[in-house]
């Protein structure tokens, strides 16, 4: 199974987070890794060639210091630099992915805690292993987020989705062996913890991108499956550059349970209602036919 494919070494210890933190000291002390990081930053125009003090430790500090737009832009650029180089074989790819994992450990720990269950299911140590493995796979996947100010948030969302899918597979495997009559009695028609967590993550990401108002997150009304699919579709389109932020907003705000009037959307975008509607029409056309049908039906 996917969760058995763990990063070599530290992920085999009892507490994977403590092991990774302990190993990080060796990563920072390795001159080969330091030289590779410096060459990457110089190649991408993120460091002056004359800079002497630069390495994994400095990169980690810059990525985690996301306070204000300039710092976020630097963190985004550094994460993209690492993700591009984390694909493929060889030690440099492993080094790049390892730095991404260390940078995202606080988010991974929050994800693991969110998936922890006091009764039944995986132990907390197992959930932590699964989460770190998911983060490692995301780092090595080759998926580079190009939206400004969102690289870390998108990495966390991808990690959460992989973690939820892995935990959901465990539950499905357990249910396979139950008698149908017992299943009818024990299956809860409401969304399970994994599905609820994934829905919350999609809503949070949508709010971060301006596709949902913040008050939606505190609403007691569960979003429909169609709404979540539409939001995920728009988030994917933002990440791959198919749509801009205003394009996605024009679609998301129009296709809501309580529709945002075009006059309000236009005013927020500093344009006219007619131009706002035209923007929405062009945005829908840029999506694939299947995506356009989903947007129209939402």
mmCIF file of N, CA and C in Angstrom, residues 121-219:
data_model
loop_
_atom_site.group_PDB
_atom_site.id
_atom_site.type_symbol
_atom_site.label_atom_id
_atom_site.label_comp_id
_atom_site.label_asym_id
_atom_site.label_seq_id
_atom_site.Cartn_x
_atom_site.Cartn_y
_atom_site.Cartn_z
ATOM 1 N N UNK A 121 -9.741 2.580 14.099
ATOM 2 C CA UNK A 121 -8.899 3.099 13.048
ATOM 3 C C UNK A 121 -7.422 3.015 13.382
ATOM 4 N N UNK A 122 -6.621 3.770 12.674
ATOM 5 C CA UNK A 122 -5.176 3.764 12.839
ATOM 6 C C UNK A 122 -4.742 4.401 14.155
ATOM 7 N N UNK A 123 -3.597 3.953 14.676
ATOM 8 C CA UNK A 123 -3.001 4.626 15.820
ATOM 9 C C UNK A 123 -2.461 5.982 15.367
ATOM 10 N N UNK A 124 -2.195 6.867 16.330
ATOM 11 C CA UNK A 124 -1.700 8.199 15.981
ATOM 12 C C UNK A 124 -0.336 8.093 15.297
ATOM 13 N N UNK A 125 0.522 7.164 15.757
ATOM 14 C CA UNK A 125 1.821 6.994 15.108
ATOM 15 C C UNK A 125 1.655 6.566 13.653
ATOM 16 N N UNK A 126 0.691 5.669 13.397
ATOM 17 C CA UNK A 126 0.427 5.245 12.018
ATOM 18 C C UNK A 126 -0.049 6.417 11.172
ATOM 19 N N UNK A 127 -0.954 7.226 11.738
ATOM 20 C CA UNK A 127 -1.463 8.385 10.996
ATOM 21 C C UNK A 127 -0.326 9.349 10.674
ATOM 22 N N UNK A 128 0.599 9.528 11.614
ATOM 23 C CA UNK A 128 1.731 10.416 11.360
ATOM 24 C C UNK A 128 2.609 9.863 10.237
ATOM 25 N N UNK A 129 2.857 8.563 10.252
ATOM 26 C CA UNK A 129 3.640 7.945 9.177
ATOM 27 C C UNK A 129 2.947 8.132 7.833
ATOM 28 N N UNK A 130 1.655 7.883 7.791
ATOM 29 C CA UNK A 130 0.892 8.023 6.544
ATOM 30 C C UNK A 130 0.946 9.460 6.036
ATOM 31 N N UNK A 131 0.825 10.407 6.955
ATOM 32 C CA UNK A 131 0.836 11.815 6.565
ATOM 33 C C UNK A 131 2.187 12.220 6.003
ATOM 34 N N UNK A 132 3.260 11.811 6.654
ATOM 35 C CA UNK A 132 4.598 12.162 6.165
ATOM 36 C C UNK A 132 4.872 11.485 4.826
ATOM 37 N N UNK A 133 4.422 10.236 4.680
ATOM 38 C CA UNK A 133 4.580 9.552 3.396
ATOM 39 C C UNK A 133 3.824 10.290 2.302
ATOM 40 N N UNK A 134 2.604 10.742 2.611
ATOM 41 C CA UNK A 134 1.826 11.510 1.635
ATOM 42 C C UNK A 134 2.555 12.792 1.268
ATOM 43 N N UNK A 135 3.124 13.471 2.257
ATOM 44 C CA UNK A 135 3.876 14.701 1.993
ATOM 45 C C UNK A 135 5.086 14.417 1.111
ATOM 46 N N UNK A 136 5.792 13.345 1.400
ATOM 47 C CA UNK A 136 6.948 12.950 0.577
ATOM 48 C C UNK A 136 6.520 12.698 -0.865
ATOM 49 N N UNK A 137 5.423 11.979 -1.053
ATOM 50 C CA UNK A 137 4.943 11.680 -2.409
ATOM 51 C C UNK A 137 4.511 12.950 -3.133
ATOM 52 N N UNK A 138 3.898 13.875 -2.411
ATOM 53 C CA UNK A 138 3.514 15.154 -3.018
ATOM 54 C C UNK A 138 4.764 15.918 -3.460
ATOM 55 N N UNK A 139 5.779 15.924 -2.608
ATOM 56 C CA UNK A 139 7.014 16.636 -2.942
ATOM 57 C C UNK A 139 7.687 16.044 -4.173
ATOM 58 N N UNK A 140 7.590 14.718 -4.355
ATOM 59 C CA UNK A 140 8.252 14.057 -5.489
ATOM 60 C C UNK A 140 7.355 13.944 -6.720
ATOM 61 N N UNK A 141 6.122 14.440 -6.632
ATOM 62 C CA UNK A 141 5.142 14.207 -7.700
ATOM 63 C C UNK A 141 5.393 15.015 -8.960
ATOM 64 N N UNK A 142 6.128 16.100 -8.860
ATOM 65 C CA UNK A 142 6.331 16.958 -10.025
ATOM 66 C C UNK A 142 5.258 18.002 -10.222
ATOM 67 N N UNK A 143 4.304 18.053 -9.305
ATOM 68 C CA UNK A 143 3.248 19.059 -9.409
ATOM 69 C C UNK A 143 3.733 20.356 -8.779
ATOM 70 N N UNK A 144 3.953 21.369 -9.597
ATOM 71 C CA UNK A 144 4.484 22.642 -9.133
ATOM 72 C C UNK A 144 3.377 23.680 -9.146
ATOM 73 N N UNK A 145 3.095 24.249 -7.996
ATOM 74 C CA UNK A 145 2.046 25.249 -7.885
ATOM 75 C C UNK A 145 2.610 26.613 -8.242
ATOM 76 N N UNK A 146 1.989 27.273 -9.202
ATOM 77 C CA UNK A 146 2.511 28.549 -9.682
ATOM 78 C C UNK A 146 1.718 29.752 -9.213
ATOM 79 N N UNK A 147 0.589 29.540 -8.541
ATOM 80 C CA UNK A 147 -0.192 30.672 -8.055
ATOM 81 C C UNK A 147 0.572 31.406 -6.958
ATOM 82 N N UNK A 148 0.702 32.730 -7.051
ATOM 83 C CA UNK A 148 1.480 33.461 -6.051
ATOM 84 C C UNK A 148 0.846 33.390 -4.666
ATOM 85 N N UNK A 149 1.693 33.229 -3.659
ATOM 86 C CA UNK A 149 1.228 33.248 -2.284
ATOM 87 C C UNK A 149 0.522 32.003 -1.819
ATOM 88 N N UNK A 150 0.534 30.920 -2.599
ATOM 89 C CA UNK A 150 -0.274 29.758 -2.241
ATOM 90 C C UNK A 150 0.490 28.436 -2.283
ATOM 91 N N UNK A 151 1.765 28.431 -2.556
ATOM 92 C CA UNK A 151 2.472 27.164 -2.751
ATOM 93 C C UNK A 151 2.384 26.275 -1.519
ATOM 94 N N UNK A 152 2.644 26.827 -0.339
ATOM 95 C CA UNK A 152 2.603 26.014 0.874
ATOM 96 C C UNK A 152 1.190 25.523 1.160
ATOM 97 N N UNK A 153 0.194 26.398 0.962
ATOM 98 C CA UNK A 153 -1.195 26.000 1.212
ATOM 99 C C UNK A 153 -1.616 24.886 0.264
ATOM 100 N N UNK A 154 -1.200 24.962 -0.983
ATOM 101 C CA UNK A 154 -1.558 23.927 -1.945
ATOM 102 C C UNK A 154 -0.841 22.612 -1.654
ATOM 103 N N UNK A 155 0.398 22.689 -1.210
ATOM 104 C CA UNK A 155 1.107 21.474 -0.806
ATOM 105 C C UNK A 155 0.401 20.804 0.367
ATOM 106 N N UNK A 156 -0.035 21.613 1.328
ATOM 107 C CA UNK A 156 -0.748 21.064 2.476
ATOM 108 C C UNK A 156 -2.066 20.422 2.050
ATOM 109 N N UNK A 157 -2.784 21.063 1.135
ATOM 110 C CA UNK A 157 -4.047 20.506 0.660
ATOM 111 C C UNK A 157 -3.825 19.179 -0.057
ATOM 112 N N UNK A 158 -2.822 19.108 -0.919
ATOM 113 C CA UNK A 158 -2.525 17.851 -1.614
ATOM 114 C C UNK A 158 -2.149 16.751 -0.622
ATOM 115 N N UNK A 159 -1.397 17.124 0.410
ATOM 116 C CA UNK A 159 -1.013 16.142 1.429
ATOM 117 C C UNK A 159 -2.228 15.646 2.191
ATOM 118 N N UNK A 160 -3.111 16.562 2.552
ATOM 119 C CA UNK A 160 -4.328 16.164 3.269
ATOM 120 C C UNK A 160 -5.164 15.219 2.418
ATOM 121 N N UNK A 161 -5.321 15.507 1.137
ATOM 122 C CA UNK A 161 -6.144 14.664 0.280
ATOM 123 C C UNK A 161 -5.554 13.256 0.152
ATOM 124 N N UNK A 162 -4.231 13.160 0.009
ATOM 125 C CA UNK A 162 -3.603 11.845 -0.072
ATOM 126 C C UNK A 162 -3.759 11.077 1.240
ATOM 127 N N UNK A 163 -3.603 11.797 2.354
ATOM 128 C CA UNK A 163 -3.763 11.154 3.664
ATOM 129 C C UNK A 163 -5.182 10.642 3.843
ATOM 130 N N UNK A 164 -6.155 11.453 3.495
ATOM 131 C CA UNK A 164 -7.556 11.053 3.629
ATOM 132 C C UNK A 164 -7.876 9.849 2.758
ATOM 133 N N UNK A 165 -7.351 9.822 1.547
ATOM 134 C CA UNK A 165 -7.608 8.693 0.655
ATOM 135 C C UNK A 165 -7.022 7.400 1.225
ATOM 136 N N UNK A 166 -5.834 7.493 1.796
ATOM 137 C CA UNK A 166 -5.201 6.304 2.360
ATOM 138 C C UNK A 166 -5.993 5.791 3.556
ATOM 139 N N UNK A 167 -6.412 6.680 4.428
ATOM 140 C CA UNK A 167 -7.194 6.272 5.590
ATOM 141 C C UNK A 167 -8.561 5.735 5.170
ATOM 142 N N UNK A 168 -9.135 6.319 4.118
ATOM 143 C CA UNK A 168 -10.427 5.842 3.628
ATOM 144 C C UNK A 168 -10.310 4.429 3.069
ATOM 145 N N UNK A 169 -9.191 4.115 2.420
ATOM 146 C CA UNK A 169 -8.988 2.755 1.895
ATOM 147 C C UNK A 169 -8.963 1.732 3.022
ATOM 148 N N UNK A 170 -8.405 2.107 4.162
ATOM 149 C CA UNK A 170 -8.402 1.198 5.307
ATOM 150 C C UNK A 170 -9.817 0.868 5.744
ATOM 151 N N UNK A 171 -10.651 1.887 5.818
ATOM 152 C CA UNK A 171 -12.025 1.665 6.261
ATOM 153 C C UNK A 171 -12.790 0.805 5.261
ATOM 154 N N UNK A 172 -12.568 1.055 3.957
ATOM 155 C CA UNK A 172 -13.256 0.278 2.925
ATOM 156 C C UNK A 172 -12.842 -1.189 2.994
ATOM 157 N N UNK A 173 -11.550 -1.453 3.235
ATOM 158 C CA UNK A 173 -11.072 -2.840 3.312
ATOM 159 C C UNK A 173 -11.703 -3.569 4.492
ATOM 160 N N UNK A 174 -11.911 -2.854 5.590
ATOM 161 C CA UNK A 174 -12.525 -3.478 6.760
ATOM 162 C C UNK A 174 -13.988 -3.792 6.512
ATOM 163 N N UNK A 175 -14.666 -2.942 5.780
ATOM 164 C CA UNK A 175 -16.098 -3.127 5.545
ATOM 165 C C UNK A 175 -16.360 -4.270 4.579
ATOM 166 N N UNK A 176 -15.396 -4.579 3.691
ATOM 167 C CA UNK A 176 -15.590 -5.621 2.680
ATOM 168 C C UNK A 176 -15.997 -6.952 3.299
ATOM 169 N N UNK A 177 -15.510 -7.234 4.499
ATOM 170 C CA UNK A 177 -15.715 -8.546 5.086
ATOM 171 C C UNK A 177 -16.924 -8.599 6.021
ATOM 172 N N UNK A 178 -17.657 -7.525 6.105
ATOM 173 C CA UNK A 178 -18.846 -7.520 6.945
ATOM 174 C C UNK A 178 -20.040 -8.059 6.173
ATOM 175 N N UNK A 179 -20.907 -8.735 6.869
ATOM 176 C CA UNK A 179 -22.144 -9.212 6.251
ATOM 177 C C UNK A 179 -22.984 -8.008 5.820
ATOM 178 N N UNK A 180 -23.662 -8.153 4.684
ATOM 179 C CA UNK A 180 -24.440 -7.032 4.158
ATOM 180 C C UNK A 180 -25.459 -6.521 5.156
ATOM 181 N N UNK A 181 -26.085 -7.427 5.911
ATOM 182 C CA UNK A 181 -27.092 -6.970 6.869
ATOM 183 C C UNK A 181 -26.455 -6.162 7.986
ATOM 184 N N UNK A 182 -25.220 -6.526 8.371
ATOM 185 C CA UNK A 182 -24.529 -5.767 9.402
ATOM 186 C C UNK A 182 -24.120 -4.406 8.855
ATOM 187 N N UNK A 183 -23.654 -4.404 7.612
ATOM 188 C CA UNK A 183 -23.262 -3.137 6.998
ATOM 189 C C UNK A 183 -24.440 -2.172 6.984
ATOM 190 N N UNK A 184 -25.629 -2.687 6.645
ATOM 191 C CA UNK A 184 -26.806 -1.821 6.613
ATOM 192 C C UNK A 184 -27.048 -1.161 7.961
ATOM 193 N N UNK A 185 -26.688 -1.850 9.035
ATOM 194 C CA UNK A 185 -26.936 -1.320 10.366
ATOM 195 C C UNK A 185 -25.853 -0.349 10.816
ATOM 196 N N UNK A 186 -24.596 -0.568 10.377
ATOM 197 C CA UNK A 186 -23.501 0.226 10.934
ATOM 198 C C UNK A 186 -23.054 1.376 10.038
ATOM 199 N N UNK A 187 -23.350 1.333 8.757
ATOM 200 C CA UNK A 187 -22.877 2.390 7.866
ATOM 201 C C UNK A 187 -23.616 3.684 8.156
ATOM 202 N N UNK A 188 -22.851 4.733 8.399
ATOM 203 C CA UNK A 188 -23.432 6.045 8.688
ATOM 204 C C UNK A 188 -23.612 6.786 7.375
ATOM 205 N N UNK A 189 -24.834 7.228 7.044
ATOM 206 C CA UNK A 189 -25.040 7.918 5.773
ATOM 207 C C UNK A 189 -24.373 9.278 5.716
ATOM 208 N N UNK A 190 -23.981 9.828 6.869
ATOM 209 C CA UNK A 190 -23.324 11.125 6.863
ATOM 210 C C UNK A 190 -21.880 10.983 6.390
ATOM 211 N N UNK A 191 -21.257 12.075 5.923
ATOM 212 C CA UNK A 191 -19.858 11.994 5.497
ATOM 213 C C UNK A 191 -18.972 11.545 6.651
ATOM 214 N N UNK A 192 -17.999 10.683 6.343
ATOM 215 C CA UNK A 192 -17.066 10.239 7.363
ATOM 216 C C UNK A 192 -16.046 11.311 7.664
ATOM 217 N N UNK A 193 -15.156 11.049 8.637
ATOM 218 C CA UNK A 193 -14.153 12.043 9.015
ATOM 219 C C UNK A 193 -13.246 12.453 7.865
ATOM 220 N N UNK A 194 -12.854 11.471 7.052
ATOM 221 C CA UNK A 194 -11.966 11.793 5.934
ATOM 222 C C UNK A 194 -12.660 12.703 4.931
ATOM 223 N N UNK A 195 -13.924 12.362 4.602
ATOM 224 C CA UNK A 195 -14.655 13.182 3.641
ATOM 225 C C UNK A 195 -14.907 14.584 4.199
ATOM 226 N N UNK A 196 -15.226 14.666 5.475
ATOM 227 C CA UNK A 196 -15.466 15.972 6.086
ATOM 228 C C UNK A 196 -14.194 16.812 6.098
ATOM 229 N N UNK A 197 -13.081 16.156 6.406
ATOM 230 C CA UNK A 197 -11.812 16.880 6.426
ATOM 231 C C UNK A 197 -11.449 17.389 5.037
ATOM 232 N N UNK A 198 -11.684 16.549 4.028
ATOM 233 C CA UNK A 198 -11.359 16.967 2.668
ATOM 234 C C UNK A 198 -12.271 18.109 2.229
ATOM 235 N N UNK A 199 -13.558 18.054 2.590
ATOM 236 C CA UNK A 199 -14.482 19.136 2.254
ATOM 237 C C UNK A 199 -14.048 20.428 2.923
ATOM 238 N N UNK A 200 -13.634 20.342 4.190
ATOM 239 C CA UNK A 200 -13.174 21.536 4.894
ATOM 240 C C UNK A 200 -11.930 22.110 4.236
ATOM 241 N N UNK A 201 -11.043 21.216 3.786
ATOM 242 C CA UNK A 201 -9.818 21.684 3.140
ATOM 243 C C UNK A 201 -10.125 22.387 1.816
ATOM 244 N N UNK A 202 -11.072 21.833 1.069
ATOM 245 C CA UNK A 202 -11.453 22.466 -0.204
ATOM 246 C C UNK A 202 -12.076 23.837 0.055
ATOM 247 N N UNK A 203 -12.956 23.910 1.052
ATOM 248 C CA UNK A 203 -13.584 25.192 1.383
ATOM 249 C C UNK A 203 -12.550 26.210 1.845
ATOM 250 N N UNK A 204 -11.579 25.763 2.652
ATOM 251 C CA UNK A 204 -10.549 26.677 3.132
ATOM 252 C C UNK A 204 -9.711 27.188 1.968
ATOM 253 N N UNK A 205 -9.316 26.282 1.066
ATOM 254 C CA UNK A 205 -8.535 26.689 -0.093
ATOM 255 C C UNK A 205 -9.333 27.645 -0.981
ATOM 256 N N UNK A 206 -10.636 27.362 -1.138
ATOM 257 C CA UNK A 206 -11.492 28.242 -1.936
ATOM 258 C C UNK A 206 -11.583 29.626 -1.304
ATOM 259 N N UNK A 207 -11.700 29.668 0.025
ATOM 260 C CA UNK A 207 -11.752 30.964 0.716
ATOM 261 C C UNK A 207 -10.435 31.699 0.566
ATOM 262 N N UNK A 208 -9.312 30.977 0.650
ATOM 263 C CA UNK A 208 -7.993 31.603 0.492
ATOM 264 C C UNK A 208 -7.836 32.241 -0.884
ATOM 265 N N UNK A 209 -8.467 31.635 -1.886
ATOM 266 C CA UNK A 209 -8.378 32.148 -3.254
ATOM 267 C C UNK A 209 -9.524 33.119 -3.587
ATOM 268 N N UNK A 210 -10.371 33.422 -2.603
ATOM 269 C CA UNK A 210 -11.452 34.370 -2.839
ATOM 270 C C UNK A 210 -12.653 33.789 -3.546
ATOM 271 N N UNK A 211 -12.763 32.442 -3.592
ATOM 272 C CA UNK A 211 -13.893 31.809 -4.263
ATOM 273 C C UNK A 211 -15.085 31.625 -3.337
ATOM 274 N N UNK A 212 -14.835 31.658 -2.036
ATOM 275 C CA UNK A 212 -15.893 31.534 -1.048
ATOM 276 C C UNK A 212 -15.698 32.609 0.011
ATOM 277 N N UNK A 213 -16.777 33.217 0.489
ATOM 278 C CA UNK A 213 -16.619 34.170 1.589
ATOM 279 C C UNK A 213 -16.200 33.455 2.858
ATOM 280 N N UNK A 214 -15.475 34.144 3.733
ATOM 281 C CA UNK A 214 -14.966 33.523 4.952
ATOM 282 C C UNK A 214 -16.085 32.963 5.824
ATOM 283 N N UNK A 215 -17.259 33.616 5.800
ATOM 284 C CA UNK A 215 -18.332 33.140 6.676
ATOM 285 C C UNK A 215 -18.834 31.757 6.278
ATOM 286 N N UNK A 216 -18.541 31.322 5.053
ATOM 287 C CA UNK A 216 -18.939 29.976 4.626
ATOM 288 C C UNK A 216 -18.296 28.918 5.503
ATOM 289 N N UNK A 217 -17.071 29.171 5.976
ATOM 290 C CA UNK A 217 -16.343 28.190 6.760
ATOM 291 C C UNK A 217 -17.020 27.921 8.097
ATOM 292 N N UNK A 218 -17.729 28.930 8.617
ATOM 293 C CA UNK A 218 -18.394 28.771 9.908
ATOM 294 C C UNK A 218 -19.873 28.420 9.761
ATOM 295 N N UNK A 219 -20.323 28.217 8.526
ATOM 296 C CA UNK A 219 -21.739 27.946 8.289
ATOM 297 C C UNK A 219 -22.092 26.530 8.707
#
